[in-house]
Tab-separated table of C-alpha atoms in Angstrom:
chain	number	residue	atom	x	y	z
A	1	UNK	CA	-0.071	-0.043	0.114
A	2	UNK	CA	1.578	3.368	-1.239
A	3	UNK	CA	2.211	5.903	1.583
A	4	UNK	CA	0.084	9.123	1.114
A	5	UNK	CA	2.339	12.033	0.987
A	6	UNK	CA	2.359	14.249	3.826
A	7	UNK	CA	0.755	17.656	3.522
A	8	UNK	CA	2.824	20.824	3.830
A	9	UNK	CA	0.866	23.485	5.723
A	10	UNK	CA	0.530	26.894	4.403
A	11	UNK	CA	3.344	29.474	5.405
A	12	UNK	CA	3.409	33.148	5.403
A	13	UNK	CA	6.090	34.243	3.306
A	14	UNK	CA	7.534	37.704	4.224
A	15	UNK	CA	8.018	40.196	1.453
A	16	UNK	CA	11.598	40.358	-0.153
A	17	UNK	CA	13.291	43.566	-0.503
A	18	UNK	CA	12.906	43.666	-4.278
A	19	UNK	CA	9.147	43.463	-4.089
A	20	UNK	CA	8.756	46.634	-1.894
A	21	UNK	CA	8.130	49.852	-3.833
A	22	UNK	CA	7.660	52.065	-0.655
A	23	UNK	CA	9.446	51.674	2.706
A	24	UNK	CA	6.899	53.530	4.849
A	25	UNK	CA	3.491	53.615	3.971
A	26	UNK	CA	0.076	53.894	5.803
A	27	UNK	CA	-3.338	52.435	4.805
A	28	UNK	CA	-6.681	53.788	6.051
A	29	UNK	CA	-9.995	51.919	6.250
A	30	UNK	CA	-12.488	54.773	6.277
A	31	UNK	CA	-16.126	54.511	7.782
A	32	UNK	CA	-18.469	57.687	8.235
A	33	UNK	CA	-17.390	58.685	11.757
A	34	UNK	CA	-13.913	57.056	12.189
A	35	UNK	CA	-11.128	55.409	10.598
A	36	UNK	CA	-8.696	52.604	11.280
A	37	UNK	CA	-4.993	53.206	10.144
A	38	UNK	CA	-2.251	50.637	9.688
A	39	UNK	CA	1.322	51.870	9.294
A	40	UNK	CA	4.138	49.805	7.728
A	41	UNK	CA	7.742	50.615	8.685
A	42	UNK	CA	11.148	49.191	8.146
A	43	UNK	CA	12.521	46.686	10.560
A	44	UNK	CA	14.032	47.957	13.918
A	45	UNK	CA	17.146	46.231	13.289
A	46	UNK	CA	18.912	44.542	10.440
A	47	UNK	CA	17.678	41.393	9.337
A	48	UNK	CA	14.338	41.734	11.385
A	49	UNK	CA	10.917	41.816	10.041
A	50	UNK	CA	8.873	45.007	8.859
A	51	UNK	CA	7.057	46.667	11.759
A	52	UNK	CA	3.379	47.055	11.484
A	53	UNK	CA	1.164	49.469	13.807
A	54	UNK	CA	-2.285	49.693	13.964
A	55	UNK	CA	-4.514	52.608	15.232
A	56	UNK	CA	-8.065	51.661	15.533
A	57	UNK	CA	-11.087	53.948	15.670
A	58	UNK	CA	-9.382	57.312	14.963
A	59	UNK	CA	-12.467	60.002	14.852
A	60	UNK	CA	-13.172	61.653	11.631
A	61	UNK	CA	-12.614	65.085	13.306
A	62	UNK	CA	-10.222	67.643	12.132
A	63	UNK	CA	-8.084	67.761	15.228
A	64	UNK	CA	-7.823	63.972	15.408
A	65	UNK	CA	-6.844	63.721	11.701
A	66	UNK	CA	-4.413	66.409	12.176
A	67	UNK	CA	-2.715	64.735	15.045
A	68	UNK	CA	-2.652	61.580	13.044
A	69	UNK	CA	-0.763	63.320	10.157
A	70	UNK	CA	1.716	64.846	12.467
A	71	UNK	CA	2.498	61.193	13.503
A	72	UNK	CA	2.669	60.034	9.968
A	73	UNK	CA	4.959	62.974	9.063
A	74	UNK	CA	7.040	62.040	12.232
A	75	UNK	CA	7.272	58.329	10.945
A	76	UNK	CA	8.502	59.482	7.468
A	77	UNK	CA	5.473	57.970	5.788
A	78	UNK	CA	6.061	58.346	1.985
A	79	UNK	CA	2.552	57.258	0.887
A	80	UNK	CA	-0.958	57.363	2.560
A	81	UNK	CA	-3.664	55.144	0.802
A	82	UNK	CA	-7.302	55.200	1.455
A	83	UNK	CA	-10.682	53.812	-0.163
A	84	UNK	CA	-13.041	56.052	-1.911
A	85	UNK	CA	-15.828	55.365	0.703
A	86	UNK	CA	-18.791	57.631	-0.463
A	87	UNK	CA	-17.784	61.059	0.408
A	88	UNK	CA	-16.389	60.191	3.756
A	89	UNK	CA	-12.784	60.055	2.548
A	90	UNK	CA	-12.776	63.893	1.765
A	91	UNK	CA	-11.812	65.142	5.175
A	92	UNK	CA	-9.071	62.464	5.540
A	93	UNK	CA	-7.783	63.316	1.948
A	94	UNK	CA	-7.958	67.154	2.249
A	95	UNK	CA	-6.464	67.545	5.692
A	96	UNK	CA	-3.580	64.883	5.108
A	97	UNK	CA	-2.709	66.394	1.831
A	98	UNK	CA	-2.590	69.847	3.407
A	99	UNK	CA	0.329	68.646	5.596
A	100	UNK	CA	2.383	67.641	2.742
A	101	UNK	CA	1.744	64.034	2.853
A	102	UNK	CA	1.503	61.979	-0.396
A	103	UNK	CA	-2.063	60.761	-0.644
A	104	UNK	CA	-3.666	58.277	-2.859
A	105	UNK	CA	-7.247	57.627	-3.327
A	106	UNK	CA	-7.993	53.981	-4.823
A	107	UNK	CA	-11.054	52.321	-6.004
A	108	UNK	CA	-12.580	50.040	-3.463
A	109	UNK	CA	-12.647	47.344	-6.340
A	110	UNK	CA	-9.067	47.534	-6.767
A	111	UNK	CA	-8.183	46.589	-3.078
A	112	UNK	CA	-10.974	43.907	-2.750
A	113	UNK	CA	-10.746	41.405	-0.025
A	114	UNK	CA	-9.599	37.933	-1.035
A	115	UNK	CA	-12.206	35.177	-1.107
A	116	UNK	CA	-12.228	33.644	2.206
A	117	UNK	CA	-10.378	36.137	4.235
A	118	UNK	CA	-12.107	37.528	7.375
A	119	UNK	CA	-13.580	40.899	6.902
A	120	UNK	CA	-12.992	43.581	9.660
A	121	UNK	CA	-11.853	47.039	9.599
A	122	UNK	CA	-8.586	46.243	11.231
A	123	UNK	CA	-7.475	43.798	8.632
A	124	UNK	CA	-8.823	45.919	5.989
A	125	UNK	CA	-6.483	48.874	6.761
A	126	UNK	CA	-3.550	46.170	7.064
A	127	UNK	CA	-4.406	44.785	3.487
A	128	UNK	CA	-4.486	48.417	2.307
A	129	UNK	CA	-1.046	49.030	3.560
A	130	UNK	CA	0.517	45.728	2.509
A	131	UNK	CA	-0.722	46.344	-1.229
A	132	UNK	CA	0.573	49.981	-1.086
A	133	UNK	CA	3.886	49.226	-0.022
A	134	UNK	CA	4.357	46.708	-2.995
A	135	UNK	CA	2.820	49.335	-5.397
A	136	UNK	CA	-0.032	47.138	-6.273
A	137	UNK	CA	-2.901	49.880	-6.166
A	138	UNK	CA	-3.683	52.374	-8.742
A	139	UNK	CA	-4.733	55.794	-7.528
A	140	UNK	CA	-7.661	57.799	-8.664
A	141	UNK	CA	-7.536	61.042	-10.125
A	142	UNK	CA	-8.261	63.706	-7.417
A	143	UNK	CA	-7.864	67.386	-8.911
A	144	UNK	CA	-6.183	69.990	-7.107
A	145	UNK	CA	-8.096	72.409	-4.637
A	146	UNK	CA	-8.661	75.196	-7.188
A	147	UNK	CA	-10.179	72.854	-9.667
A	148	UNK	CA	-12.208	71.068	-6.822
A	149	UNK	CA	-13.718	74.561	-5.951
A	150	UNK	CA	-14.635	74.961	-9.607
A	151	UNK	CA	-16.027	71.347	-9.824
A	152	UNK	CA	-18.344	72.323	-6.786
A	153	UNK	CA	-19.553	75.326	-8.513
A	154	UNK	CA	-20.139	73.736	-11.949
A	155	UNK	CA	-21.985	70.670	-10.429
A	156	UNK	CA	-24.104	72.910	-8.487
A	157	UNK	CA	-25.015	74.900	-11.414
A	158	UNK	CA	-25.934	71.534	-13.230
A	159	UNK	CA	-28.084	70.524	-10.547
A	160	UNK	CA	-29.925	73.980	-10.393
A	161	UNK	CA	-30.606	73.887	-14.173
A	162	UNK	CA	-31.866	70.275	-13.910
A	163	UNK	CA	-34.418	71.754	-10.946
A	164	UNK	CA	-35.447	74.533	-13.257
A	165	UNK	CA	-36.178	72.392	-16.121
A	166	UNK	CA	-38.329	70.136	-13.683
A	167	UNK	CA	-40.351	73.316	-12.453
A	168	UNK	CA	-41.183	74.094	-16.117
A	169	UNK	CA	-42.381	70.481	-16.608
A	170	UNK	CA	-44.571	70.683	-13.478
A	171	UNK	CA	-46.020	73.966	-14.638
A	172	UNK	CA	-46.866	72.439	-18.073
A	173	UNK	CA	-48.340	69.600	-16.429
A	174	UNK	CA	-50.573	72.149	-14.369
A	175	UNK	CA	-51.644	73.799	-17.608
A	176	UNK	CA	-52.649	70.730	-19.068
A	177	UNK	CA	-54.758	69.797	-16.006
A	178	UNK	CA	-56.573	73.229	-16.394
A	179	UNK	CA	-57.408	72.361	-20.133
A	180	UNK	CA	-54.935	75.190	-21.183
A	181	UNK	CA	-53.070	73.982	-24.348
A	182	UNK	CA	-50.512	76.674	-24.550
A	183	UNK	CA	-47.485	74.461	-24.999
A	184	UNK	CA	-49.018	73.033	-28.084
A	185	UNK	CA	-48.889	76.546	-29.947
A	186	UNK	CA	-45.422	77.793	-28.515
A	187	UNK	CA	-42.346	76.038	-29.179
A	188	UNK	CA	-41.046	76.524	-25.700
A	189	UNK	CA	-42.615	77.924	-22.362
A	190	UNK	CA	-39.054	78.731	-20.978
A	191	UNK	CA	-37.699	80.494	-24.012
A	192	UNK	CA	-40.602	82.500	-25.420
A	193	UNK	CA	-41.328	85.803	-24.038
A	194	UNK	CA	-45.022	85.622	-25.098
A	195	UNK	CA	-45.469	82.400	-22.892
A	196	UNK	CA	-44.255	84.303	-19.904
A	197	UNK	CA	-46.431	87.341	-20.419
A	198	UNK	CA	-49.547	84.886	-20.679
A	199	UNK	CA	-48.469	82.988	-17.731
A	200	UNK	CA	-48.195	86.059	-15.783
A	201	UNK	CA	-51.571	87.280	-16.559
A	202	UNK	CA	-53.081	83.608	-15.786
A	203	UNK	CA	-51.297	83.933	-12.285
A	204	UNK	CA	-53.180	87.375	-11.886
A	205	UNK	CA	-56.347	85.973	-12.529
A	206	UNK	CA	-56.977	86.842	-16.288
A	207	UNK	CA	-59.132	84.201	-17.959
A	208	UNK	CA	-60.322	85.887	-21.197
A	209	UNK	CA	-58.634	84.201	-24.242
A	210	UNK	CA	-58.968	87.303	-26.336
A	211	UNK	CA	-56.922	89.630	-23.818
A	212	UNK	CA	-54.575	86.609	-23.175
A	213	UNK	CA	-53.867	86.274	-27.071
A	214	UNK	CA	-53.533	90.011	-27.270
A	215	UNK	CA	-50.336	89.872	-25.204
A	216	UNK	CA	-48.535	87.867	-28.356
A	217	UNK	CA	-45.280	89.492	-29.413
A	218	UNK	CA	-43.309	89.509	-32.625
A	219	UNK	CA	-44.148	86.864	-35.084
A	220	UNK	CA	-46.620	85.331	-32.834
A	221	UNK	CA	-48.917	88.512	-33.079
A	222	UNK	CA	-50.104	87.176	-36.415
A	223	UNK	CA	-51.322	84.015	-34.792
A	224	UNK	CA	-53.459	85.410	-32.054
A	225	UNK	CA	-56.368	83.357	-33.212
A	226	UNK	CA	-54.494	80.269	-32.701
A	227	UNK	CA	-53.560	81.167	-29.305
A	228	UNK	CA	-57.115	82.098	-28.446
A	229	UNK	CA	-58.269	78.712	-29.593
A	230	UNK	CA	-55.769	77.123	-27.536
A	231	UNK	CA	-56.834	79.110	-24.447
A	232	UNK	CA	-60.524	78.572	-25.193
A	233	UNK	CA	-62.656	76.364	-22.684
A	234	UNK	CA	-60.088	76.488	-19.960
A	235	UNK	CA	-60.950	75.230	-16.637
A	236	UNK	CA	-58.621	77.307	-14.439
A	237	UNK	CA	-59.825	77.747	-10.976
A	238	UNK	CA	-58.494	80.262	-8.075
A	239	UNK	CA	-55.966	77.469	-7.061
A	240	UNK	CA	-54.541	77.453	-10.544
A	241	UNK	CA	-53.486	81.064	-10.210
A	242	UNK	CA	-51.824	80.271	-6.951
A	243	UNK	CA	-49.905	77.375	-8.388
A	244	UNK	CA	-48.784	79.160	-11.575
A	245	UNK	CA	-47.486	82.093	-9.413
A	246	UNK	CA	-45.567	79.630	-6.989
A	247	UNK	CA	-44.060	77.786	-10.054
A	248	UNK	CA	-42.973	80.923	-11.779
A	249	UNK	CA	-41.391	82.197	-8.535
A	250	UNK	CA	-39.544	79.087	-8.016
A	251	UNK	CA	-38.120	79.345	-11.793
A	252	UNK	CA	-37.220	82.862	-11.223
A	253	UNK	CA	-35.469	82.142	-8.011
A	254	UNK	CA	-33.609	79.182	-9.595
A	255	UNK	CA	-32.680	81.594	-12.568
A	256	UNK	CA	-31.261	84.049	-10.319
A	257	UNK	CA	-29.182	81.402	-8.367
A	258	UNK	CA	-27.898	79.937	-11.502
A	259	UNK	CA	-26.686	83.443	-12.827
A	260	UNK	CA	-24.827	84.096	-9.399
A	261	UNK	CA	-23.240	80.583	-9.777
A	262	UNK	CA	-22.163	81.307	-13.504
A	263	UNK	CA	-20.482	84.371	-12.282
A	264	UNK	CA	-18.670	82.842	-9.640
A	265	UNK	CA	-17.555	79.921	-12.089
A	266	UNK	CA	-16.100	82.563	-14.322
A	267	UNK	CA	-14.261	84.289	-11.449
A	268	UNK	CA	-12.904	81.007	-10.237
A	269	UNK	CA	-11.634	79.954	-13.385
A	270	UNK	CA	-9.899	83.399	-13.917
A	271	UNK	CA	-8.210	82.779	-10.605
A	272	UNK	CA	-6.279	79.773	-12.149
A	273	UNK	CA	-3.279	80.956	-13.916
A	274	UNK	CA	-3.110	77.586	-16.005
A	275	UNK	CA	-6.458	78.584	-17.505
A	276	UNK	CA	-5.169	81.999	-18.645
A	277	UNK	CA	-4.393	82.980	-22.145
A	278	UNK	CA	-1.560	85.075	-23.614
A	279	UNK	CA	-2.067	88.604	-24.942
A	280	UNK	CA	-0.541	89.926	-28.222
A	281	UNK	CA	2.252	91.242	-26.291
A	282	UNK	CA	3.027	87.828	-24.933
A	283	UNK	CA	1.923	88.519	-21.442
A	284	UNK	CA	-0.161	85.740	-19.546
A	285	UNK	CA	-3.724	87.252	-18.656
A	286	UNK	CA	-6.970	86.006	-17.801
A	287	UNK	CA	-8.429	88.267	-20.559
A	288	UNK	CA	-5.810	88.765	-23.395
A	289	UNK	CA	-8.150	90.769	-25.386
A	290	UNK	CA	-8.258	90.876	-29.259
A	291	UNK	CA	-5.482	89.448	-31.303
A	292	UNK	CA	-4.361	87.080	-28.279
A	293	UNK	CA	-1.530	84.864	-29.098
A	294	UNK	CA	-3.139	82.089	-26.857
A	295	UNK	CA	-6.748	82.211	-26.091
A	296	UNK	CA	-7.960	81.186	-22.308
A	297	UNK	CA	-8.604	77.331	-21.945
A	298	UNK	CA	-12.389	77.711	-21.756
A	299	UNK	CA	-12.507	79.873	-24.751
A	300	UNK	CA	-10.330	77.326	-26.781
A	301	UNK	CA	-12.686	74.542	-25.853
A	302	UNK	CA	-15.843	76.766	-26.644
A	303	UNK	CA	-14.517	76.677	-30.483
A	304	UNK	CA	-15.469	73.009	-30.588
A	305	UNK	CA	-19.108	72.628	-32.235
A	306	UNK	CA	-21.443	71.937	-29.719
A	307	UNK	CA	-19.585	73.046	-26.753
A	308	UNK	CA	-20.822	76.312	-25.059
A	309	UNK	CA	-18.839	78.490	-22.802
A	310	UNK	CA	-20.527	77.144	-19.810
A	311	UNK	CA	-20.016	73.519	-20.926
A	312	UNK	CA	-16.412	74.353	-21.664
A	313	UNK	CA	-15.973	75.296	-18.142
A	314	UNK	CA	-17.948	72.439	-16.677
A	315	UNK	CA	-15.608	70.010	-18.788
A	316	UNK	CA	-12.475	71.883	-17.338
A	317	UNK	CA	-13.711	71.335	-13.808
A	318	UNK	CA	-13.974	67.481	-14.283
A	319	UNK	CA	-10.625	67.026	-16.346
A	320	UNK	CA	-8.518	69.760	-14.743
A	321	UNK	CA	-6.054	71.600	-16.740
A	322	UNK	CA	-3.041	69.372	-16.271
A	323	UNK	CA	-3.064	66.727	-18.893
A	324	UNK	CA	0.034	64.963	-17.589
A	325	UNK	CA	-2.400	63.012	-15.444
A	326	UNK	CA	-3.661	61.291	-18.441
A	327	UNK	CA	-0.764	60.214	-20.565
A	328	UNK	CA	-2.752	59.979	-23.712
A	329	UNK	CA	-6.190	60.994	-24.942
A	330	UNK	CA	-7.369	57.163	-24.748
A	331	UNK	CA	-6.559	57.373	-20.974
A	332	UNK	CA	-8.964	60.286	-20.733
A	333	UNK	CA	-11.621	58.670	-22.816
A	334	UNK	CA	-11.221	55.515	-20.589
A	335	UNK	CA	-11.451	57.503	-17.521
A	336	UNK	CA	-14.668	59.225	-18.679
A	337	UNK	CA	-16.359	55.721	-19.283
A	338	UNK	CA	-16.670	56.512	-23.028
A	339	UNK	CA	-14.299	53.430	-24.237
A	340	UNK	CA	-15.662	49.930	-24.639
A	341	UNK	CA	-14.541	47.337	-21.946
A	342	UNK	CA	-13.178	44.234	-23.675
A	343	UNK	CA	-14.951	40.902	-22.289
A	344	UNK	CA	-13.045	37.877	-23.650
A	345	UNK	CA	-12.282	34.474	-22.198
A	346	UNK	CA	-10.816	31.859	-24.076
A	347	UNK	CA	-12.440	31.485	-27.716
A	348	UNK	CA	-15.580	33.297	-26.271
A	349	UNK	CA	-15.840	37.147	-26.724
A	350	UNK	CA	-19.005	38.815	-25.448
A	351	UNK	CA	-20.159	42.320	-26.748
A	352	UNK	CA	-17.914	44.985	-25.221
A	353	UNK	CA	-19.601	46.791	-22.186
A	354	UNK	CA	-19.598	50.349	-21.335
A	355	UNK	CA	-17.034	51.454	-18.687
A	356	UNK	CA	-17.993	52.964	-15.398
A	357	UNK	CA	-16.110	56.271	-15.356
A	358	UNK	CA	-16.814	59.966	-14.554
A	359	UNK	CA	-20.530	60.416	-15.075
A	360	UNK	CA	-20.539	64.115	-15.021
A	361	UNK	CA	-17.726	64.290	-17.854
A	362	UNK	CA	-19.483	61.710	-19.785
A	363	UNK	CA	-22.782	63.672	-19.617
A	364	UNK	CA	-21.184	67.035	-20.670
A	365	UNK	CA	-19.377	65.415	-23.570
A	366	UNK	CA	-22.783	63.566	-24.511
A	367	UNK	CA	-24.561	66.869	-24.493
A	368	UNK	CA	-21.918	68.547	-26.606
A	369	UNK	CA	-22.256	65.600	-29.091
A	370	UNK	CA	-25.990	66.237	-29.188
A	371	UNK	CA	-25.352	69.703	-30.278
A	372	UNK	CA	-22.468	68.958	-32.647
A	373	UNK	CA	-24.648	66.507	-34.500
A	374	UNK	CA	-27.094	69.392	-35.622
A	375	UNK	CA	-24.291	71.457	-37.139
A	376	UNK	CA	-22.736	71.381	-40.674
A	377	UNK	CA	-19.341	70.526	-39.456
A	378	UNK	CA	-17.079	67.502	-39.481
A	379	UNK	CA	-18.514	66.280	-36.215
A	380	UNK	CA	-21.925	66.857	-37.460
A	381	UNK	CA	-21.340	65.029	-40.525
A	382	UNK	CA	-19.495	62.119	-38.527
A	383	UNK	CA	-22.877	61.666	-36.241
A	384	UNK	CA	-24.977	61.571	-39.351
A	385	UNK	CA	-22.805	58.702	-40.967
A	386	UNK	CA	-22.439	56.701	-37.859
A	387	UNK	CA	-26.351	57.269	-37.047
A	388	UNK	CA	-27.187	55.447	-40.168
A	389	UNK	CA	-24.933	52.615	-39.254
A	390	UNK	CA	-24.867	51.969	-35.786
A	391	UNK	CA	-27.819	53.902	-34.379
A	392	UNK	CA	-28.502	57.272	-32.581
A	393	UNK	CA	-27.095	55.997	-28.912
A	394	UNK	CA	-23.828	54.609	-30.301
A	395	UNK	CA	-23.364	57.573	-32.800
A	396	UNK	CA	-23.697	59.924	-29.948
A	397	UNK	CA	-21.078	58.067	-27.788
A	398	UNK	CA	-18.791	57.855	-30.886
A	399	UNK	CA	-18.953	61.689	-31.295
A	400	UNK	CA	-18.725	62.323	-27.599
A	401	UNK	CA	-15.551	60.427	-27.596
A	402	UNK	CA	-14.259	62.284	-30.525
A	403	UNK	CA	-14.870	65.741	-28.603
A	404	UNK	CA	-13.156	64.380	-25.563
A	405	UNK	CA	-10.053	63.564	-27.581
A	406	UNK	CA	-10.147	67.010	-29.192
A	407	UNK	CA	-10.503	68.382	-25.440
A	408	UNK	CA	-7.277	66.564	-24.488
A	409	UNK	CA	-5.239	67.823	-27.242
A	410	UNK	CA	-6.216	71.334	-26.604
A	411	UNK	CA	-5.685	71.188	-23.005
A	412	UNK	CA	-2.400	69.421	-23.439
A	413	UNK	CA	-1.009	71.965	-25.828
A	414	UNK	CA	-2.120	75.490	-24.944
A	415	UNK	CA	-1.024	76.878	-28.380
A	416	UNK	CA	-3.408	74.623	-30.183
A	417	UNK	CA	-6.565	75.775	-31.717
A	418	UNK	CA	-9.529	73.957	-32.992
A	419	UNK	CA	-9.768	73.617	-36.888
A	420	UNK	CA	-12.748	72.043	-38.443
A	421	UNK	CA	-12.115	69.492	-41.304
A	422	UNK	CA	-15.502	70.427	-42.878
A	423	UNK	CA	-18.607	68.502	-43.350
A	424	UNK	CA	-17.365	67.045	-46.718
A	425	UNK	CA	-14.053	65.809	-45.307
A	426	UNK	CA	-15.184	62.047	-45.280
A	427	UNK	CA	-16.406	62.384	-48.776
A	428	UNK	CA	-13.154	64.109	-50.049
A	429	UNK	CA	-10.878	61.450	-48.324
A	430	UNK	CA	-13.015	58.636	-49.415
A	431	UNK	CA	-13.051	59.692	-53.028
A	432	UNK	CA	-9.253	60.546	-53.317
A	433	UNK	CA	-8.226	57.052	-51.598
A	434	UNK	CA	-10.622	55.156	-53.839
A	435	UNK	CA	-9.040	56.777	-57.091
A	436	UNK	CA	-5.560	56.111	-55.453
A	437	UNK	CA	-6.498	52.513	-54.982
A	438	UNK	CA	-7.947	52.315	-58.583
A	439	UNK	CA	-4.885	53.615	-60.307
A	440	UNK	CA	-2.528	51.294	-58.318
A	441	UNK	CA	-4.646	48.322	-59.477
A	442	UNK	CA	-4.246	49.587	-62.964
A	443	UNK	CA	-0.683	49.792	-62.685
A	444	UNK	CA	-0.361	46.339	-61.127
A	445	UNK	CA	-2.306	44.867	-63.953
A	446	UNK	CA	0.474	46.139	-66.283
A	447	UNK	CA	3.084	44.259	-64.292
A	448	UNK	CA	4.531	47.440	-62.708
A	449	UNK	CA	6.019	47.052	-59.051
A	450	UNK	CA	4.021	49.732	-56.964
A	451	UNK	CA	5.386	48.929	-53.466
A	452	UNK	CA	7.656	51.996	-53.642
A	453	UNK	CA	4.883	53.969	-55.104
A	454	UNK	CA	2.568	53.096	-52.367
A	455	UNK	CA	4.940	54.250	-49.605
A	456	UNK	CA	5.401	57.480	-51.351
A	457	UNK	CA	1.579	58.177	-51.799
A	458	UNK	CA	1.054	56.977	-48.028
A	459	UNK	CA	3.696	59.312	-46.673
A	460	UNK	CA	2.189	62.189	-48.963
A	461	UNK	CA	-1.320	61.666	-47.853
A	462	UNK	CA	-0.330	61.570	-44.047
């Protein structure tokens, strides 16, 4: 009978020196009201094991975190790593960063626990520190303080704009309930002055269709009969006047708040020297004036079709101005979630899925793509060509990706300017290449070696 081999128990193998990337690191497992900290330090004596110190339940308060930072500085910690737990990481990141420590925020999925390991806060912070010292964690992009302030403003503006749009939708629903078909005759309740005049009169108690139709301005003055017909038979009671006025007051209040935030956004961006332009005299300035050698960053992005000045500032707030964070344009596209994620295992390949990136930046680029698709430009022609082949949703994503690539190049090189290739670029390029291929085939049919000629034409075309 053969003897069964004796099982060798699993052993913990200490890290070798060549596996270490950082000698002194700290890992922080963050909860809402506290954090557990693990510090990894070199051995106390030559040939000994690396030291590990754990501080449990450090309160998430400014004084306690600053005291922790002082201890980490005294230990000579090179890198502090923490997971992006909700928004609870912000107080830890901002305060430790302000002390001069190198802080890295990592996605929790990158530091996920191994299957079968116990799950405790103490073990989590130790696991983070072990991964950090070996350089196995990829840090997330956290913009500098001035861009963070700009981001707070642009995101707040976006939310207020959405709230104002919802208020207009609620008002339109109220009018439909009162049998007032005003939105059927006007292209927009929000942008047409006649609509506001009629709504103000309805809020004041006016119910005569003729008197309301007489408030039409401009081209709508010739369609007063249609407006009167849309208002005829209304069933608006006293409570409708109160609700219409309440919705209009809310819309006006949101409009004032949006205007104030837009002014603050412009001032915040002008306070960042990296966003300045260069005047004709060669001096950096937030307002370089006419004949500027280099336009400000938001003005350069606003030259892209579909990108307004407000949208350009919102994009800058998400990407920042330092493109060295993203080595190539493809890195920025992937970070925004506009690049397909490969899903392949063995011989099976599934349909690529959409990555999870910066949703704000992705929405801004999609909004720009929607505007660019209606223009007679290269991006507009690209959208229309793709729309017929792959559908509107995927065409929007492709054009949004193109816009973000353009943004990367414009921010990476401040002297660069957007130059539109023209709506007929695809036709011109396809026609030229088709003719070149046809002539080469004719030469090859005559027995002429076209290899050198092909290389010459390729270099000339590029």
